[in-house]
């Protein structure tokens, strides 16, 4: 995997970003306030708390005007599954970053971090496999995926 060469600091930053985003169901006030609240208390010690706060601010700048922003709005009948594990027909488990379940559609958001992150066909394939699994769980609803390259502020829809 080309991402295996990412250094420890970049991998750790990605883990912290995923933890913050896992704590965010909806944005009801401002992105910075909500992500800051999601980051609060995750760190152990002052330097880690500061790292979480910095990442939260970066995530806010990245997401607030992104194609993913609408998937963080509270809507009637909307459920949000964060870091949720689904099983495919073969019994293999897949943890998905964010699955937004609306009465008429389902959206999967897969987060990627790192400035050097290149879009890989394996990323698209990963999301396509998620779509297939989620279609089986929510039959009759259209399912779309969104690759969210948070640090690059790039977005790609996968169907």
mmCIF file with all atom_site columns, C-alpha atoms in Angstrom:
data_model
loop_
_atom_site.group_PDB
_atom_site.id
_atom_site.type_symbol
_atom_site.label_atom_id
_atom_site.label_alt_id
_atom_site.label_comp_id
_atom_site.label_asym_id
_atom_site.label_entity_id
_atom_site.label_seq_id
_atom_site.pdbx_PDB_ins_code
_atom_site.Cartn_x
_atom_site.Cartn_y
_atom_site.Cartn_z
_atom_site.occupancy
_atom_site.B_iso_or_equiv
_atom_site.pdbx_formal_charge
_atom_site.auth_seq_id
_atom_site.auth_comp_id
_atom_site.auth_asym_id
_atom_site.auth_atom_id
_atom_site.pdbx_PDB_model_num
ATOM 1   C CA . UNK A 1 1   ? 0.000   0.000   0.000  1.00 0.00 ? 1   UNK A CA 1
ATOM 2   C CA . UNK A 1 2   ? 1.503   3.373   -1.021 1.00 0.00 ? 2   UNK A CA 1
ATOM 3   C CA . UNK A 1 3   ? 0.288   4.943   2.237  1.00 0.00 ? 3   UNK A CA 1
ATOM 4   C CA . UNK A 1 4   ? 2.356   2.538   4.342  1.00 0.00 ? 4   UNK A CA 1
ATOM 5   C CA . UNK A 1 5   ? 5.296   4.901   3.973  1.00 0.00 ? 5   UNK A CA 1
ATOM 6   C CA . UNK A 1 6   ? 3.532   7.751   5.799  1.00 0.00 ? 6   UNK A CA 1
ATOM 7   C CA . UNK A 1 7   ? 5.574   8.769   8.787  1.00 0.00 ? 7   UNK A CA 1
ATOM 8   C CA . UNK A 1 8   ? 4.371   8.341   12.339 1.00 0.00 ? 8   UNK A CA 1
ATOM 9   C CA . UNK A 1 9   ? 3.446   12.020  12.798 1.00 0.00 ? 9   UNK A CA 1
ATOM 10  C CA . UNK A 1 10  ? 1.224   12.018  9.712  1.00 0.00 ? 10  UNK A CA 1
ATOM 11  C CA . UNK A 1 11  ? -0.458  8.748   10.696 1.00 0.00 ? 11  UNK A CA 1
ATOM 12  C CA . UNK A 1 12  ? -1.015  10.050  14.215 1.00 0.00 ? 12  UNK A CA 1
ATOM 13  C CA . UNK A 1 13  ? -2.495  13.291  12.882 1.00 0.00 ? 13  UNK A CA 1
ATOM 14  C CA . UNK A 1 14  ? -4.905  11.234  10.756 1.00 0.00 ? 14  UNK A CA 1
ATOM 15  C CA . UNK A 1 15  ? -5.939  9.183   13.781 1.00 0.00 ? 15  UNK A CA 1
ATOM 16  C CA . UNK A 1 16  ? -6.586  12.350  15.797 1.00 0.00 ? 16  UNK A CA 1
ATOM 17  C CA . UNK A 1 17  ? -8.651  13.864  12.957 1.00 0.00 ? 17  UNK A CA 1
ATOM 18  C CA . UNK A 1 18  ? -10.749 10.687  12.742 1.00 0.00 ? 18  UNK A CA 1
ATOM 19  C CA . UNK A 1 19  ? -11.329 10.749  16.513 1.00 0.00 ? 19  UNK A CA 1
ATOM 20  C CA . UNK A 1 20  ? -12.505 14.366  16.379 1.00 0.00 ? 20  UNK A CA 1
ATOM 21  C CA . UNK A 1 21  ? -14.827 13.705  13.443 1.00 0.00 ? 21  UNK A CA 1
ATOM 22  C CA . UNK A 1 22  ? -16.226 10.608  15.161 1.00 0.00 ? 22  UNK A CA 1
ATOM 23  C CA . UNK A 1 23  ? -17.402 12.942  17.934 1.00 0.00 ? 23  UNK A CA 1
ATOM 24  C CA . UNK A 1 24  ? -19.325 15.212  15.562 1.00 0.00 ? 24  UNK A CA 1
ATOM 25  C CA . UNK A 1 25  ? -22.873 14.235  14.741 1.00 0.00 ? 25  UNK A CA 1
ATOM 26  C CA . UNK A 1 26  ? -24.214 17.548  13.402 1.00 0.00 ? 26  UNK A CA 1
ATOM 27  C CA . UNK A 1 27  ? -23.030 21.143  13.032 1.00 0.00 ? 27  UNK A CA 1
ATOM 28  C CA . UNK A 1 28  ? -25.680 23.288  14.663 1.00 0.00 ? 28  UNK A CA 1
ATOM 29  C CA . UNK A 1 29  ? -23.688 26.451  15.464 1.00 0.00 ? 29  UNK A CA 1
ATOM 30  C CA . UNK A 1 30  ? -20.321 26.979  13.763 1.00 0.00 ? 30  UNK A CA 1
ATOM 31  C CA . UNK A 1 31  ? -17.863 24.458  12.390 1.00 0.00 ? 31  UNK A CA 1
ATOM 32  C CA . UNK A 1 32  ? -15.061 25.737  14.615 1.00 0.00 ? 32  UNK A CA 1
ATOM 33  C CA . UNK A 1 33  ? -17.211 25.619  17.769 1.00 0.00 ? 33  UNK A CA 1
ATOM 34  C CA . UNK A 1 34  ? -18.596 22.148  17.053 1.00 0.00 ? 34  UNK A CA 1
ATOM 35  C CA . UNK A 1 35  ? -15.268 20.603  16.067 1.00 0.00 ? 35  UNK A CA 1
ATOM 36  C CA . UNK A 1 36  ? -13.549 22.326  18.984 1.00 0.00 ? 36  UNK A CA 1
ATOM 37  C CA . UNK A 1 37  ? -16.139 20.815  21.330 1.00 0.00 ? 37  UNK A CA 1
ATOM 38  C CA . UNK A 1 38  ? -15.655 17.380  19.718 1.00 0.00 ? 38  UNK A CA 1
ATOM 39  C CA . UNK A 1 39  ? -11.879 17.690  20.259 1.00 0.00 ? 39  UNK A CA 1
ATOM 40  C CA . UNK A 1 40  ? -12.095 18.860  23.869 1.00 0.00 ? 40  UNK A CA 1
ATOM 41  C CA . UNK A 1 41  ? -11.061 16.241  26.369 1.00 0.00 ? 41  UNK A CA 1
ATOM 42  C CA . UNK A 1 42  ? -9.661  13.789  23.802 1.00 0.00 ? 42  UNK A CA 1
ATOM 43  C CA . UNK A 1 43  ? -6.043  14.575  24.575 1.00 0.00 ? 43  UNK A CA 1
ATOM 44  C CA . UNK A 1 44  ? -4.069  13.461  27.581 1.00 0.00 ? 44  UNK A CA 1
ATOM 45  C CA . UNK A 1 45  ? -1.958  16.394  28.594 1.00 0.00 ? 45  UNK A CA 1
ATOM 46  C CA . UNK A 1 46  ? -1.551  19.952  27.433 1.00 0.00 ? 46  UNK A CA 1
ATOM 47  C CA . UNK A 1 47  ? 0.462   19.302  24.256 1.00 0.00 ? 47  UNK A CA 1
ATOM 48  C CA . UNK A 1 48  ? -1.957  16.660  22.993 1.00 0.00 ? 48  UNK A CA 1
ATOM 49  C CA . UNK A 1 49  ? -4.946  18.904  23.809 1.00 0.00 ? 49  UNK A CA 1
ATOM 50  C CA . UNK A 1 50  ? -3.246  21.639  21.780 1.00 0.00 ? 50  UNK A CA 1
ATOM 51  C CA . UNK A 1 51  ? -2.688  19.233  18.863 1.00 0.00 ? 51  UNK A CA 1
ATOM 52  C CA . UNK A 1 52  ? -6.369  18.255  18.910 1.00 0.00 ? 52  UNK A CA 1
ATOM 53  C CA . UNK A 1 53  ? -7.409  21.924  18.951 1.00 0.00 ? 53  UNK A CA 1
ATOM 54  C CA . UNK A 1 54  ? -5.136  22.721  15.978 1.00 0.00 ? 54  UNK A CA 1
ATOM 55  C CA . UNK A 1 55  ? -6.498  19.788  13.988 1.00 0.00 ? 55  UNK A CA 1
ATOM 56  C CA . UNK A 1 56  ? -10.076 20.776  14.837 1.00 0.00 ? 56  UNK A CA 1
ATOM 57  C CA . UNK A 1 57  ? -9.473  24.291  13.452 1.00 0.00 ? 57  UNK A CA 1
ATOM 58  C CA . UNK A 1 58  ? -7.947  22.829  10.288 1.00 0.00 ? 58  UNK A CA 1
ATOM 59  C CA . UNK A 1 59  ? -10.898 20.465  9.852  1.00 0.00 ? 59  UNK A CA 1
ATOM 60  C CA . UNK A 1 60  ? -13.320 23.376  10.263 1.00 0.00 ? 60  UNK A CA 1
ATOM 61  C CA . UNK A 1 61  ? -11.602 25.341  7.482  1.00 0.00 ? 61  UNK A CA 1
ATOM 62  C CA . UNK A 1 62  ? -11.621 22.286  5.245  1.00 0.00 ? 62  UNK A CA 1
ATOM 63  C CA . UNK A 1 63  ? -15.210 21.174  5.785  1.00 0.00 ? 63  UNK A CA 1
ATOM 64  C CA . UNK A 1 64  ? -17.270 24.336  6.235  1.00 0.00 ? 64  UNK A CA 1
ATOM 65  C CA . UNK A 1 65  ? -17.607 25.136  2.515  1.00 0.00 ? 65  UNK A CA 1
ATOM 66  C CA . UNK A 1 66  ? -17.064 21.623  1.191  1.00 0.00 ? 66  UNK A CA 1
ATOM 67  C CA . UNK A 1 67  ? -19.399 19.271  -0.668 1.00 0.00 ? 67  UNK A CA 1
ATOM 68  C CA . UNK A 1 68  ? -19.505 17.285  2.596  1.00 0.00 ? 68  UNK A CA 1
ATOM 69  C CA . UNK A 1 69  ? -20.926 20.210  4.610  1.00 0.00 ? 69  UNK A CA 1
ATOM 70  C CA . UNK A 1 70  ? -24.559 19.332  3.886  1.00 0.00 ? 70  UNK A CA 1
ATOM 71  C CA . UNK A 1 71  ? -23.957 15.860  5.324  1.00 0.00 ? 71  UNK A CA 1
ATOM 72  C CA . UNK A 1 72  ? -23.323 17.429  8.738  1.00 0.00 ? 72  UNK A CA 1
ATOM 73  C CA . UNK A 1 73  ? -26.647 19.310  8.855  1.00 0.00 ? 73  UNK A CA 1
ATOM 74  C CA . UNK A 1 74  ? -29.384 18.114  11.191 1.00 0.00 ? 74  UNK A CA 1
ATOM 75  C CA . UNK A 1 75  ? -32.411 17.111  9.139  1.00 0.00 ? 75  UNK A CA 1
ATOM 76  C CA . UNK A 1 76  ? -35.756 15.482  9.844  1.00 0.00 ? 76  UNK A CA 1
ATOM 77  C CA . UNK A 1 77  ? -35.364 11.706  9.870  1.00 0.00 ? 77  UNK A CA 1
ATOM 78  C CA . UNK A 1 78  ? -31.574 11.784  9.460  1.00 0.00 ? 78  UNK A CA 1
ATOM 79  C CA . UNK A 1 79  ? -29.392 9.303   11.350 1.00 0.00 ? 79  UNK A CA 1
ATOM 80  C CA . UNK A 1 80  ? -25.612 9.475   11.418 1.00 0.00 ? 80  UNK A CA 1
ATOM 81  C CA . UNK A 1 81  ? -23.463 6.419   12.022 1.00 0.00 ? 81  UNK A CA 1
ATOM 82  C CA . UNK A 1 82  ? -19.880 7.334   12.950 1.00 0.00 ? 82  UNK A CA 1
ATOM 83  C CA . UNK A 1 83  ? -17.032 4.808   12.943 1.00 0.00 ? 83  UNK A CA 1
ATOM 84  C CA . UNK A 1 84  ? -19.717 2.177   12.417 1.00 0.00 ? 84  UNK A CA 1
ATOM 85  C CA . UNK A 1 85  ? -18.846 -1.408  11.584 1.00 0.00 ? 85  UNK A CA 1
ATOM 86  C CA . UNK A 1 86  ? -20.772 -3.157  8.822  1.00 0.00 ? 86  UNK A CA 1
ATOM 87  C CA . UNK A 1 87  ? -20.320 -6.745  7.645  1.00 0.00 ? 87  UNK A CA 1
ATOM 88  C CA . UNK A 1 88  ? -20.354 -7.839  4.028  1.00 0.00 ? 88  UNK A CA 1
ATOM 89  C CA . UNK A 1 89  ? -22.084 -11.000 2.771  1.00 0.00 ? 89  UNK A CA 1
ATOM 90  C CA . UNK A 1 90  ? -18.921 -12.981 3.547  1.00 0.00 ? 90  UNK A CA 1
ATOM 91  C CA . UNK A 1 91  ? -18.895 -11.867 7.192  1.00 0.00 ? 91  UNK A CA 1
ATOM 92  C CA . UNK A 1 92  ? -15.903 -9.515  6.845  1.00 0.00 ? 92  UNK A CA 1
ATOM 93  C CA . UNK A 1 93  ? -16.129 -6.390  8.999  1.00 0.00 ? 93  UNK A CA 1
ATOM 94  C CA . UNK A 1 94  ? -15.607 -2.881  7.582  1.00 0.00 ? 94  UNK A CA 1
ATOM 95  C CA . UNK A 1 95  ? -15.496 0.234   9.742  1.00 0.00 ? 95  UNK A CA 1
ATOM 96  C CA . UNK A 1 96  ? -16.899 3.244   7.905  1.00 0.00 ? 96  UNK A CA 1
ATOM 97  C CA . UNK A 1 97  ? -16.013 6.792   8.917  1.00 0.00 ? 97  UNK A CA 1
ATOM 98  C CA . UNK A 1 98  ? -19.442 8.406   8.465  1.00 0.00 ? 98  UNK A CA 1
ATOM 99  C CA . UNK A 1 99  ? -22.686 7.001   7.086  1.00 0.00 ? 99  UNK A CA 1
ATOM 100 C CA . UNK A 1 100 ? -25.531 9.492   6.768  1.00 0.00 ? 100 UNK A CA 1
ATOM 101 C CA . UNK A 1 101 ? -28.896 7.758   6.555  1.00 0.00 ? 101 UNK A CA 1
ATOM 102 C CA . UNK A 1 102 ? -31.731 9.901   5.248  1.00 0.00 ? 102 UNK A CA 1
ATOM 103 C CA . UNK A 1 103 ? -35.240 8.621   4.541  1.00 0.00 ? 103 UNK A CA 1
ATOM 104 C CA . UNK A 1 104 ? -34.608 8.885   0.785  1.00 0.00 ? 104 UNK A CA 1
ATOM 105 C CA . UNK A 1 105 ? -30.834 8.256   0.394  1.00 0.00 ? 105 UNK A CA 1
ATOM 106 C CA . UNK A 1 106 ? -27.651 7.126   2.141  1.00 0.00 ? 106 UNK A CA 1
ATOM 107 C CA . UNK A 1 107 ? -24.245 8.827   1.919  1.00 0.00 ? 107 UNK A CA 1
ATOM 108 C CA . UNK A 1 108 ? -20.901 7.378   2.965  1.00 0.00 ? 108 UNK A CA 1
ATOM 109 C CA . UNK A 1 109 ? -18.046 9.767   3.767  1.00 0.00 ? 109 UNK A CA 1
ATOM 110 C CA . UNK A 1 110 ? -14.547 8.311   3.869  1.00 0.00 ? 110 UNK A CA 1
ATOM 111 C CA . UNK A 1 111 ? -11.930 10.655  5.328  1.00 0.00 ? 111 UNK A CA 1
ATOM 112 C CA . UNK A 1 112 ? -8.340  10.806  4.088  1.00 0.00 ? 112 UNK A CA 1
ATOM 113 C CA . UNK A 1 113 ? -5.671  13.007  5.650  1.00 0.00 ? 113 UNK A CA 1
ATOM 114 C CA . UNK A 1 114 ? -2.185  14.125  4.720  1.00 0.00 ? 114 UNK A CA 1
ATOM 115 C CA . UNK A 1 115 ? -0.865  16.731  2.326  1.00 0.00 ? 115 UNK A CA 1
ATOM 116 C CA . UNK A 1 116 ? 0.890   14.093  0.257  1.00 0.00 ? 116 UNK A CA 1
ATOM 117 C CA . UNK A 1 117 ? -2.201  11.944  -0.118 1.00 0.00 ? 117 UNK A CA 1
ATOM 118 C CA . UNK A 1 118 ? -2.731  10.993  -3.739 1.00 0.00 ? 118 UNK A CA 1
ATOM 119 C CA . UNK A 1 119 ? -6.053  9.717   -4.949 1.00 0.00 ? 119 UNK A CA 1
ATOM 120 C CA . UNK A 1 120 ? -5.618  6.027   -5.422 1.00 0.00 ? 120 UNK A CA 1
ATOM 121 C CA . UNK A 1 121 ? -7.844  3.629   -7.314 1.00 0.00 ? 121 UNK A CA 1
ATOM 122 C CA . UNK A 1 122 ? -7.798  1.559   -4.123 1.00 0.00 ? 122 UNK A CA 1
ATOM 123 C CA . UNK A 1 123 ? -9.586  4.465   -2.349 1.00 0.00 ? 123 UNK A CA 1
ATOM 124 C CA . UNK A 1 124 ? -12.356 4.381   -4.932 1.00 0.00 ? 124 UNK A CA 1
ATOM 125 C CA . UNK A 1 125 ? -12.561 0.590   -4.713 1.00 0.00 ? 125 UNK A CA 1
ATOM 126 C CA . UNK A 1 126 ? -12.790 0.791   -0.923 1.00 0.00 ? 126 UNK A CA 1
ATOM 127 C CA . UNK A 1 127 ? -15.729 3.192   -1.136 1.00 0.00 ? 127 UNK A CA 1
ATOM 128 C CA . UNK A 1 128 ? -17.399 1.130   -3.891 1.00 0.00 ? 128 UNK A CA 1
ATOM 129 C CA . UNK A 1 129 ? -17.228 -1.918  -1.614 1.00 0.00 ? 129 UNK A CA 1
ATOM 130 C CA . UNK A 1 130 ? -18.764 0.166   1.195  1.00 0.00 ? 130 UNK A CA 1
ATOM 131 C CA . UNK A 1 131 ? -21.571 1.229   -1.157 1.00 0.00 ? 131 UNK A CA 1
ATOM 132 C CA . UNK A 1 132 ? -22.346 -2.388  -2.024 1.00 0.00 ? 132 UNK A CA 1
ATOM 133 C CA . UNK A 1 133 ? -22.519 -3.337  1.665  1.00 0.00 ? 133 UNK A CA 1
ATOM 134 C CA . UNK A 1 134 ? -24.690 -0.353  2.602  1.00 0.00 ? 134 UNK A CA 1
ATOM 135 C CA . UNK A 1 135 ? -27.075 -0.992  -0.327 1.00 0.00 ? 135 UNK A CA 1
ATOM 136 C CA . UNK A 1 136 ? -27.742 -4.422  1.163  1.00 0.00 ? 136 UNK A CA 1
ATOM 137 C CA . UNK A 1 137 ? -28.431 -2.874  4.581  1.00 0.00 ? 137 UNK A CA 1
ATOM 138 C CA . UNK A 1 138 ? -30.703 -0.096  3.228  1.00 0.00 ? 138 UNK A CA 1
ATOM 139 C CA . UNK A 1 139 ? -32.351 -1.636  0.139  1.00 0.00 ? 139 UNK A CA 1
ATOM 140 C CA . UNK A 1 140 ? -34.266 0.664   -2.170 1.00 0.00 ? 140 UNK A CA 1
ATOM 141 C CA . UNK A 1 141 ? -32.322 3.788   -1.254 1.00 0.00 ? 141 UNK A CA 1
ATOM 142 C CA . UNK A 1 142 ? -29.681 5.301   -3.519 1.00 0.00 ? 142 UNK A CA 1
ATOM 143 C CA . UNK A 1 143 ? -26.225 5.121   -1.926 1.00 0.00 ? 143 UNK A CA 1
ATOM 144 C CA . UNK A 1 144 ? -23.355 7.465   -2.773 1.00 0.00 ? 144 UNK A CA 1
ATOM 145 C CA . UNK A 1 145 ? -19.858 7.731   -1.455 1.00 0.00 ? 145 UNK A CA 1
ATOM 146 C CA . UNK A 1 146 ? -17.694 10.782  -0.917 1.00 0.00 ? 146 UNK A CA 1
ATOM 147 C CA . UNK A 1 147 ? -13.931 10.625  -0.605 1.00 0.00 ? 147 UNK A CA 1
ATOM 148 C CA . UNK A 1 148 ? -12.944 13.571  1.571  1.00 0.00 ? 148 UNK A CA 1
ATOM 149 C CA . UNK A 1 149 ? -9.260  14.529  1.278  1.00 0.00 ? 149 UNK A CA 1
ATOM 150 C CA . UNK A 1 150 ? -9.386  16.859  4.256  1.00 0.00 ? 150 UNK A CA 1
ATOM 151 C CA . UNK A 1 151 ? -5.923  18.431  4.150  1.00 0.00 ? 151 UNK A CA 1
ATOM 152 C CA . UNK A 1 152 ? -6.009  18.932  0.384  1.00 0.00 ? 152 UNK A CA 1
ATOM 153 C CA . UNK A 1 153 ? -9.621  20.158  0.439  1.00 0.00 ? 153 UNK A CA 1
ATOM 154 C CA . UNK A 1 154 ? -10.432 17.832  -2.421 1.00 0.00 ? 154 UNK A CA 1
ATOM 155 C CA . UNK A 1 155 ? -13.616 15.816  -2.756 1.00 0.00 ? 155 UNK A CA 1
ATOM 156 C CA . UNK A 1 156 ? -14.624 13.034  -5.058 1.00 0.00 ? 156 UNK A CA 1
ATOM 157 C CA . UNK A 1 157 ? -18.048 11.459  -5.395 1.00 0.00 ? 157 UNK A CA 1
ATOM 158 C CA . UNK A 1 158 ? -18.024 7.695   -5.852 1.00 0.00 ? 158 UNK A CA 1
ATOM 159 C CA . UNK A 1 159 ? -21.034 5.778   -7.104 1.00 0.00 ? 159 UNK A CA 1
#
